PDB file of C-alpha atoms in Angstrom:
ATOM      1  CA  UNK A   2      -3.542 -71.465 151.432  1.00 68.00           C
ATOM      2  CA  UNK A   3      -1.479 -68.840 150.192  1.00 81.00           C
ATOM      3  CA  UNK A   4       0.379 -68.352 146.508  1.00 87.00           C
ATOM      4  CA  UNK A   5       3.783 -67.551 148.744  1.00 96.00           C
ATOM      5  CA  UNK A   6       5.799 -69.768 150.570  1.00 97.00           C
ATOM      6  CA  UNK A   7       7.689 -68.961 153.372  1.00 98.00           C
ATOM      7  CA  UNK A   8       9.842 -71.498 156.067  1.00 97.00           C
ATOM      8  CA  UNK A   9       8.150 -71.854 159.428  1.00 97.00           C
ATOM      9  CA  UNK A  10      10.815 -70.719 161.275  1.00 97.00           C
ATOM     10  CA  UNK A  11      14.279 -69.745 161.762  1.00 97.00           C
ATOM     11  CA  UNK A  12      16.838 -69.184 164.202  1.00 96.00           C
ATOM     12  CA  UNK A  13      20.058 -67.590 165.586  1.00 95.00           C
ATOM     13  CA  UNK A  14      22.144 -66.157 168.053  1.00 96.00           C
ATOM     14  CA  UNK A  15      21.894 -62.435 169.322  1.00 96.00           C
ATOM     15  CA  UNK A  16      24.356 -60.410 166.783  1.00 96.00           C
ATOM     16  CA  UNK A  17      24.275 -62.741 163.711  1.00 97.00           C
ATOM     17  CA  UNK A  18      22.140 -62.737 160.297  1.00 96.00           C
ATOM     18  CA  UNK A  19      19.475 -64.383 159.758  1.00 97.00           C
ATOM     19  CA  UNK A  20      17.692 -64.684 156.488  1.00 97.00           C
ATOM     20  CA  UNK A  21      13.698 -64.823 155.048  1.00 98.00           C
ATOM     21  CA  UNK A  22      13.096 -66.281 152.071  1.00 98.00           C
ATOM     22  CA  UNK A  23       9.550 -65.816 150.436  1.00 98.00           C
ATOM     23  CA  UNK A  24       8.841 -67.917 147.108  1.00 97.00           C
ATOM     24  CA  UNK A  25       6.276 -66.712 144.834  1.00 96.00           C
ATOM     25  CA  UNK A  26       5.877 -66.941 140.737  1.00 95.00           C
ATOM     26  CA  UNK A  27       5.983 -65.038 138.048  1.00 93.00           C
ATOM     27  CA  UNK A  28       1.978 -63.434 138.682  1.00 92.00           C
ATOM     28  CA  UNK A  29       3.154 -62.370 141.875  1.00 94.00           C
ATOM     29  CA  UNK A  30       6.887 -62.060 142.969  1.00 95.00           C
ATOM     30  CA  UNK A  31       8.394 -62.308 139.491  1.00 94.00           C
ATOM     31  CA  UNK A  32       6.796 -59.312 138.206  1.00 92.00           C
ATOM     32  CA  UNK A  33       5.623 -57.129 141.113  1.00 94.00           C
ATOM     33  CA  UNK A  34       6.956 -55.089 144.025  1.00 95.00           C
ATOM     34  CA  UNK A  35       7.698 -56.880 147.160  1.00 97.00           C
ATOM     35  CA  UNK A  36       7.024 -55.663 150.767  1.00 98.00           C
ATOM     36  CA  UNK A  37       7.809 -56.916 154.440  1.00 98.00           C
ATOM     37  CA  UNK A  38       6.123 -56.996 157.716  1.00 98.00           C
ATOM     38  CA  UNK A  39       7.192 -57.334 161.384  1.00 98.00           C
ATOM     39  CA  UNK A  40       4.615 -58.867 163.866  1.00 98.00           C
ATOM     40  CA  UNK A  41       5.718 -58.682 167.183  1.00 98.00           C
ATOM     41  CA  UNK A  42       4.476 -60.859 169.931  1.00 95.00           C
ATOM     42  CA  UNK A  43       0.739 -59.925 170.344  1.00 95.00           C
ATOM     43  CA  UNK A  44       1.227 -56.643 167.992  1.00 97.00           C
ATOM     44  CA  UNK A  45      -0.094 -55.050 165.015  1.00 98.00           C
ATOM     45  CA  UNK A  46       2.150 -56.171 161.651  1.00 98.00           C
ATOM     46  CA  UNK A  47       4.541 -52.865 160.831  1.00 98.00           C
ATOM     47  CA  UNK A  48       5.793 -52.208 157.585  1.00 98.00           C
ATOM     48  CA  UNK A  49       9.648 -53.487 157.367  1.00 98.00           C
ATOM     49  CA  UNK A  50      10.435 -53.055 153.694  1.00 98.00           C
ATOM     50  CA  UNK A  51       8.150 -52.046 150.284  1.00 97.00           C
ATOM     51  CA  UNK A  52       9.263 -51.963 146.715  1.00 95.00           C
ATOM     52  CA  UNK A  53      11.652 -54.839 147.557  1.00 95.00           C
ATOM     53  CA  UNK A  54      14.063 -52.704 149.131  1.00 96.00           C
ATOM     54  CA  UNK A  55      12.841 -49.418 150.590  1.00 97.00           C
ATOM     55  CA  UNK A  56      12.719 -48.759 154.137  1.00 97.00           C
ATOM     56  CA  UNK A  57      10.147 -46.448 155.502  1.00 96.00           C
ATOM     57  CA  UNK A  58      11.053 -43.828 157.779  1.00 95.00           C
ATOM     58  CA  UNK A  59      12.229 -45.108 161.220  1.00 95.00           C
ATOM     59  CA  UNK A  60      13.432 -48.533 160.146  1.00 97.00           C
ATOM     60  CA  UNK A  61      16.729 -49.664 160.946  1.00 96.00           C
ATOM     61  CA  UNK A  62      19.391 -50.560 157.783  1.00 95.00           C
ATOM     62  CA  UNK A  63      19.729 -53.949 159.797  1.00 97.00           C
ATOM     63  CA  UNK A  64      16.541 -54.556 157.853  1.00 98.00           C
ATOM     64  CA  UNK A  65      17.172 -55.542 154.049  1.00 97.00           C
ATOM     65  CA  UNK A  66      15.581 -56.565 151.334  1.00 97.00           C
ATOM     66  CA  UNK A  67      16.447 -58.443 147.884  1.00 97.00           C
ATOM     67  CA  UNK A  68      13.877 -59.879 144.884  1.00 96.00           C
ATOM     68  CA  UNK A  69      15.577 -62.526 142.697  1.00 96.00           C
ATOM     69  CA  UNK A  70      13.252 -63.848 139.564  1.00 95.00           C
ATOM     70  CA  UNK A  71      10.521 -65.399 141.569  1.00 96.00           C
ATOM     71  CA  UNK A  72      11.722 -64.915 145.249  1.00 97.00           C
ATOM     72  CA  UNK A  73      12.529 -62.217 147.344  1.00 98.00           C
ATOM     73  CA  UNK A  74      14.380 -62.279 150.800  1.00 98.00           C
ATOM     74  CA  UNK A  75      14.624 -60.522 153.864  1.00 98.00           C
ATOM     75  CA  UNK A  76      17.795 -60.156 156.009  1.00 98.00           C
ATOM     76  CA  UNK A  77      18.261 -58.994 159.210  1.00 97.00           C
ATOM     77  CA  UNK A  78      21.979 -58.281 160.571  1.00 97.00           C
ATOM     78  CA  UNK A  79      23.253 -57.556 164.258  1.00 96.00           C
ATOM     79  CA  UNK A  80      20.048 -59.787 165.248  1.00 97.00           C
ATOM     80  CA  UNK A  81      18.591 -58.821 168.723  1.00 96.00           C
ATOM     81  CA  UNK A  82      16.731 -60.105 171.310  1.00 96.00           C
ATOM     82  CA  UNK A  83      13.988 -57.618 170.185  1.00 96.00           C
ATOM     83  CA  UNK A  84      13.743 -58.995 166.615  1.00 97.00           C
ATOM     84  CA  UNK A  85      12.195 -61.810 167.961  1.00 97.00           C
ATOM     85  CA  UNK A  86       8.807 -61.993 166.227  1.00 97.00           C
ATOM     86  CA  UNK A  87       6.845 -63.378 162.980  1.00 98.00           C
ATOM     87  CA  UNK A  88       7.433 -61.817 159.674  1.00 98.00           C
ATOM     88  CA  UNK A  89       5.478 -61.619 156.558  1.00 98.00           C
ATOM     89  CA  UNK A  90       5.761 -60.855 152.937  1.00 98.00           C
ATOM     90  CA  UNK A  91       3.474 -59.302 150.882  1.00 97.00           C
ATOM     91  CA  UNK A  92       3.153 -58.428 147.163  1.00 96.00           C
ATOM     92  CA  UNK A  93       0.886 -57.995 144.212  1.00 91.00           C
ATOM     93  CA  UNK A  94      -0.896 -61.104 141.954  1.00 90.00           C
ATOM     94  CA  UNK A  95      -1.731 -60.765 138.829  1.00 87.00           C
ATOM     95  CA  UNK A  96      -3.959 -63.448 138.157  1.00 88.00           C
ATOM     96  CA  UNK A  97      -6.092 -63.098 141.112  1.00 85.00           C
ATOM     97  CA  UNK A  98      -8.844 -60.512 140.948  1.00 81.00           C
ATOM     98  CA  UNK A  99      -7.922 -58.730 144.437  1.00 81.00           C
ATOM     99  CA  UNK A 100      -4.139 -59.334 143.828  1.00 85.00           C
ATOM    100  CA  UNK A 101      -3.061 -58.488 147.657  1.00 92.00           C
ATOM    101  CA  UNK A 102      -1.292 -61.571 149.235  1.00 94.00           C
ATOM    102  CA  UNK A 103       0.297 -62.482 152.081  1.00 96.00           C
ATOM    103  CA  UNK A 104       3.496 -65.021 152.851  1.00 97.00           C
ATOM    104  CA  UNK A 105       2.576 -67.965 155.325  1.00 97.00           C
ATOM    105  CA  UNK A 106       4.654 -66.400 157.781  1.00 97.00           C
ATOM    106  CA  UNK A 107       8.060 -66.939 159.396  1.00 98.00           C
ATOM    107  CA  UNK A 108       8.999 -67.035 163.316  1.00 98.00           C
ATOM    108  CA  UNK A 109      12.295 -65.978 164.121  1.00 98.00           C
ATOM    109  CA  UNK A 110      13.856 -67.001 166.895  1.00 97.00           C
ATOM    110  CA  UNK A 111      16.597 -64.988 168.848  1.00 95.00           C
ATOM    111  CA  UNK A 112      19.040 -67.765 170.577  1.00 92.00           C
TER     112      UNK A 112
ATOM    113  CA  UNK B  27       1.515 -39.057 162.109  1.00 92.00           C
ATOM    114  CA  UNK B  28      -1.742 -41.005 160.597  1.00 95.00           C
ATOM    115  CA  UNK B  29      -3.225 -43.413 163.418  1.00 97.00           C
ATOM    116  CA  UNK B  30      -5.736 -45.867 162.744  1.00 97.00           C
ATOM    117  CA  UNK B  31      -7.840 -46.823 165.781  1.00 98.00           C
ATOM    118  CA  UNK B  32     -10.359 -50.433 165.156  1.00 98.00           C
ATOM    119  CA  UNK B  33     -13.770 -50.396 167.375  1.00 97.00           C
ATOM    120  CA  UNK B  34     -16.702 -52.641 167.654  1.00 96.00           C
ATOM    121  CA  UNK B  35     -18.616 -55.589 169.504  1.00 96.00           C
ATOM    122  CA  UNK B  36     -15.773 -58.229 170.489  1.00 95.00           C
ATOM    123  CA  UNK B  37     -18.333 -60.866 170.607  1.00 97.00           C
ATOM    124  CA  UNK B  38     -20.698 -61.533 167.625  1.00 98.00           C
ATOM    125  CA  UNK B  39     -23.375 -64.625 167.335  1.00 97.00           C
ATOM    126  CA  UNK B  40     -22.909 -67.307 164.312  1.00 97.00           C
ATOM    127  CA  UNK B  41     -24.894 -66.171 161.764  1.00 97.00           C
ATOM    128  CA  UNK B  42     -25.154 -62.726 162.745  1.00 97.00           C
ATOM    129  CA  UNK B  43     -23.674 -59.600 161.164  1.00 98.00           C
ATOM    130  CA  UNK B  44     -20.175 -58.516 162.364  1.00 98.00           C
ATOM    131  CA  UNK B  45     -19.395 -54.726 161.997  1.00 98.00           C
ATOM    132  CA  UNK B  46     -16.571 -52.874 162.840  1.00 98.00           C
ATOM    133  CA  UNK B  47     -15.074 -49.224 161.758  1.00 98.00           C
ATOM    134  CA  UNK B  48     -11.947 -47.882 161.278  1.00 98.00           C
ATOM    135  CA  UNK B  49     -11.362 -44.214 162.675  1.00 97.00           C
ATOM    136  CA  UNK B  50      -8.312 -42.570 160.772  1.00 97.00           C
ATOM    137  CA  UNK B  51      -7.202 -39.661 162.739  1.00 96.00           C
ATOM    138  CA  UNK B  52      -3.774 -37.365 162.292  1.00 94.00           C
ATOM    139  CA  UNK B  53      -4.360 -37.375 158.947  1.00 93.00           C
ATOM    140  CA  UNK B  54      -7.400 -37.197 155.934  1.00 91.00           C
ATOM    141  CA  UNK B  55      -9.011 -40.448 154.685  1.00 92.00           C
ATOM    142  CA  UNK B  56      -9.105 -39.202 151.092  1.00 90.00           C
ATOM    143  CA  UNK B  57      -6.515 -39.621 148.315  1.00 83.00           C
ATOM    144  CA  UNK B  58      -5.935 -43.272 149.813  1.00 90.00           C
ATOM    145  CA  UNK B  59      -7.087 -46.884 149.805  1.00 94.00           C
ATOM    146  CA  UNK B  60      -8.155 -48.153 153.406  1.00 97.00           C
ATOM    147  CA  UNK B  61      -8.015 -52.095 154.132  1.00 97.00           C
ATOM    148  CA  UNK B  62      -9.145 -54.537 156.242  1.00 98.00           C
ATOM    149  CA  UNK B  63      -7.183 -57.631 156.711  1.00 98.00           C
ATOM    150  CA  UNK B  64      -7.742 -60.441 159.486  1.00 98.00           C
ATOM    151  CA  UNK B  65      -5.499 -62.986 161.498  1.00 97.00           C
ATOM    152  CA  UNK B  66      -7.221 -65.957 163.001  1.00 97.00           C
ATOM    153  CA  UNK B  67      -5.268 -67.112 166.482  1.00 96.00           C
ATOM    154  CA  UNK B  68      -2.230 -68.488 165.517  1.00 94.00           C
ATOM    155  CA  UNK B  69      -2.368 -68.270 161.924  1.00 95.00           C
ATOM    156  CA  UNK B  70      -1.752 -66.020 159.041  1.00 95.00           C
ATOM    157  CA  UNK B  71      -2.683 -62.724 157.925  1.00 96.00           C
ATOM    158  CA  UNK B  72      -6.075 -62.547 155.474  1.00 95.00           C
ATOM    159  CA  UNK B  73      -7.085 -59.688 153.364  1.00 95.00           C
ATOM    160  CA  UNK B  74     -10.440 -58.698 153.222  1.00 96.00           C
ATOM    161  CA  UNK B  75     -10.857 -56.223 151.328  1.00 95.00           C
ATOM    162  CA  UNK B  76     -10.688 -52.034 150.739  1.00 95.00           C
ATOM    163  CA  UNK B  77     -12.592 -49.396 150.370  1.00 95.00           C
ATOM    164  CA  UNK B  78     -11.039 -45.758 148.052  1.00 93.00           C
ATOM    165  CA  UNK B  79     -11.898 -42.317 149.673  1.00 90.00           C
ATOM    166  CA  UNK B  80     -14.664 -41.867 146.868  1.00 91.00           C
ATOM    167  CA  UNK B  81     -16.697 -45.137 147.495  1.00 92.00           C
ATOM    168  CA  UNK B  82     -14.723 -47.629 145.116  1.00 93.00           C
ATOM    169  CA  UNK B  83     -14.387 -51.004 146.351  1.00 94.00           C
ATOM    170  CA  UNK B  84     -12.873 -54.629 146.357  1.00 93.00           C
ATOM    171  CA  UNK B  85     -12.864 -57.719 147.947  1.00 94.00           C
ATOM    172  CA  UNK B  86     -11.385 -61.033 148.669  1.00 93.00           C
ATOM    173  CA  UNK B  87     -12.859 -63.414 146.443  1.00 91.00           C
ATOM    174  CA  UNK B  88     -13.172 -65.787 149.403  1.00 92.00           C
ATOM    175  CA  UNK B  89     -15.389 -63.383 151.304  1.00 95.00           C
ATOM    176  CA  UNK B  90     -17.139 -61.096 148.473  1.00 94.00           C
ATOM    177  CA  UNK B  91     -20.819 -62.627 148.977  1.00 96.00           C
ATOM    178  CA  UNK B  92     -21.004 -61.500 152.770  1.00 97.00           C
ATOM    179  CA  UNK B  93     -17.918 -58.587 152.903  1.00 98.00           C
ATOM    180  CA  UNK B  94     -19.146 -55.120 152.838  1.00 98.00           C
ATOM    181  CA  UNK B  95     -17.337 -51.749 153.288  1.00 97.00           C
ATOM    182  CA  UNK B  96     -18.295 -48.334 153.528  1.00 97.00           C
ATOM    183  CA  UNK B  97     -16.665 -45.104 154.048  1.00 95.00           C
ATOM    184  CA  UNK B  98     -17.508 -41.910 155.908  1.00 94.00           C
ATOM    185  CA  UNK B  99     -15.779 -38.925 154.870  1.00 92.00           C
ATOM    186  CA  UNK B 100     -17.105 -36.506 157.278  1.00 93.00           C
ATOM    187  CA  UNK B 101     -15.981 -38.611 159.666  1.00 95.00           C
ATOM    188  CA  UNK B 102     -12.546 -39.828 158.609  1.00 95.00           C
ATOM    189  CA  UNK B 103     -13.781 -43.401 159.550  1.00 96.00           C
ATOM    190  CA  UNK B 104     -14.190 -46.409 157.445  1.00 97.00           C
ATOM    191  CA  UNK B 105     -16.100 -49.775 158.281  1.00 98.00           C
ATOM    192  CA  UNK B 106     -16.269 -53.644 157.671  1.00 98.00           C
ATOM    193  CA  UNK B 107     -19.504 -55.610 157.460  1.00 98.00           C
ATOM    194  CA  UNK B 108     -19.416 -59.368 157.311  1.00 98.00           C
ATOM    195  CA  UNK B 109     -22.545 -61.317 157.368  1.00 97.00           C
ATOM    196  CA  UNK B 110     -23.491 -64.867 158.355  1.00 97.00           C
ATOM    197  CA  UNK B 111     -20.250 -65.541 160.231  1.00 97.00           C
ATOM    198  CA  UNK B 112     -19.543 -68.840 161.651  1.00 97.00           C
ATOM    199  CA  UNK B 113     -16.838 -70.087 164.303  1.00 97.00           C
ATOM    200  CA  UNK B 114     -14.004 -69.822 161.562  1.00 97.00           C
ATOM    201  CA  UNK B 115     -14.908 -65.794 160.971  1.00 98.00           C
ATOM    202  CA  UNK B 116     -13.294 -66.098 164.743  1.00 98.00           C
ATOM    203  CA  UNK B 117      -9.704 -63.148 164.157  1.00 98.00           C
ATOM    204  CA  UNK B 118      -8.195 -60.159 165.134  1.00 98.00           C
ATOM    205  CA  UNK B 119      -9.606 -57.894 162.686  1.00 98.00           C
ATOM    206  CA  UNK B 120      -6.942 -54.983 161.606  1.00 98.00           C
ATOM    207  CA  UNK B 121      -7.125 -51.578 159.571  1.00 98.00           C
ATOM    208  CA  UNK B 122      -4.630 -50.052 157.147  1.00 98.00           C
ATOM    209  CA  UNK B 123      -3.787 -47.953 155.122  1.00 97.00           C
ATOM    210  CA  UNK B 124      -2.795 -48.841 151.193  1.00 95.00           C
ATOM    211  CA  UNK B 125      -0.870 -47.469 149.114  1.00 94.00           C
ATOM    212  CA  UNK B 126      -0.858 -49.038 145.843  1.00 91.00           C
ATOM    213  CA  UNK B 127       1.548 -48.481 143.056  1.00 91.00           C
ATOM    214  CA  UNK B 128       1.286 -49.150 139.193  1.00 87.00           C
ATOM    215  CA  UNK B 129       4.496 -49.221 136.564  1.00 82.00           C
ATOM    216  CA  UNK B 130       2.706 -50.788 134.284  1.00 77.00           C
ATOM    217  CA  UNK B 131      -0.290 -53.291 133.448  1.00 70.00           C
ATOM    218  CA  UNK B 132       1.750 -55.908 134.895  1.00 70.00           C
ATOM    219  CA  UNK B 133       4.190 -54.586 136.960  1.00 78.00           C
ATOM    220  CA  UNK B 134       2.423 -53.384 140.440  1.00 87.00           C
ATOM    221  CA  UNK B 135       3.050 -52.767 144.284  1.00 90.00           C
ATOM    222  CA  UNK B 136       1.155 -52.921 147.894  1.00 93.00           C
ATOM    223  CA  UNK B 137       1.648 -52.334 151.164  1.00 96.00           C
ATOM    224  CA  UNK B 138      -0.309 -52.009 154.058  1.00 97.00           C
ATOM    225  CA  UNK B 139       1.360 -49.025 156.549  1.00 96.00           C
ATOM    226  CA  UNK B 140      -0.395 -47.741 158.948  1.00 97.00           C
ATOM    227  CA  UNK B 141      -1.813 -50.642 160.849  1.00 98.00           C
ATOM    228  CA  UNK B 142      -4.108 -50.100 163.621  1.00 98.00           C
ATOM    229  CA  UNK B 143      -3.805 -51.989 166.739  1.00 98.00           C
ATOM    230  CA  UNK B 144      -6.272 -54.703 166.095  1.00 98.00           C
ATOM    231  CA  UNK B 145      -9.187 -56.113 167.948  1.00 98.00           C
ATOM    232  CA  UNK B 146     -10.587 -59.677 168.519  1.00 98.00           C
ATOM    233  CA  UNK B 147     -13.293 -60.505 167.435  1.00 98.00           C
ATOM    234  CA  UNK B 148     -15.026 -63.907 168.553  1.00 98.00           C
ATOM    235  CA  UNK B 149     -17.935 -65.806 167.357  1.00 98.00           C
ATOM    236  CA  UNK B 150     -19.803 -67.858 169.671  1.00 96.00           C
ATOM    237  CA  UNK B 151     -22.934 -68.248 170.858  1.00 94.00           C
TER     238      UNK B 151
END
């Protein structure tokens, strides 16, 4: 099972905000650089958000991120049809030899 | 731009060997880490491990005693070996790209970007 914790699933309507939340402690989240992944529907993951906030090249500001102590968030505003899709976060741990996790996941569901 | 491409048998025997590589093209394979991670259907995403441009390795604890990667320069490719698999080895196998930042001893970053497009890989007999 993995170190971070992430809801199953949320949901709303086309053109509202939905947020990610992604709950960690202090040998992963609390002390390391965050990052975010979009998995559309039978897709590679894409890189969403590193460093807790960055966006990479390409990535619309709809997509934000936020690290607070040991849990970071993702937001996404204007919400369309084509967000639709499971997202992930990702980070460092520093009490586990390999130190790459993953979140458990979130669906997100466009009304 | 950098495009990672997976190929390799999508249908491997329990307790056989699965292999796979990674061909990196657009771009060079050195100066960066290169990772494979794994979703089984329906579930999350797994990191296996990752191979650095000059050879250096590591692995998931979970997987170390049958994981191993190699890299071939000369051929911008990269490739995932994973021995005795059984029905739960069963996952869309992906390759990335790392990049991997350190502030300080205790203060780090990750993140997997490029992705390629994944393939299935089943185990059944």
């Amino acid at each position: 099972q993995s170190v971070l914790t992430q809801p199953p699933s949320v949901s709303a309507a086309p053109g509202q905000k939905v947020t990610i939340s992604c709950s960690g402690s202090s040998s992963n989240i609390g002390n390391n650089y965050v990052s975010w992944y979009q998995q559309l529907p039978g897709t590679a993951p894409k890189l969403l958000i590193y460093e807790n906030n960055k966006r990479p090249s390409g990535i619309p500001d709809r997509f934000s991120g936020s690290k607070s102590g040991t849990s970071a968030t993702l937001g996404i505003t204007g919400l369309q049809t084509g967000d639709e899709a499971d997202y992930y976060c990702g980070t460092w741990d520093s009490s586990l030899s390999a130190g790459r996790v993953f979140g458990t996941g979130t669906k997100v569901t466009v009304l | 731009q950098v495009q990672l491409q997976e190929s390799g048998p999508g249908l491997v025997k329990p307790s056989e060997t699965l292999s796979l590589t990674c061909t990196v093209s657009g771009g060079s394979i050195s100066s960066y880490y290169w990772s494979w991670i794994r979703q089984p259907p329906g579930k999350g995403l797994e990191w296996i491990g990752y191979i650095y441009y000059s050879g250096s390795t590591n692995y998931n604890p979970s997987l170390k005693s049958r994981v191993t990667i190699s890299v071939d320069t000369s051929k911008n490719q990269f490739s995932l070996k994973l021995s005795s698999v059984t029905a739960a080895d069963t996952a869309v196998y992906y390759c990335a790209r790392e990049t991997v930042v350190v502030v300080a001893a205790t203060h780090q970053g990750v993140w997997f970007d490029p992705w390629g497009q994944g393939t299935l890989v089943t185990v059944s007999s």
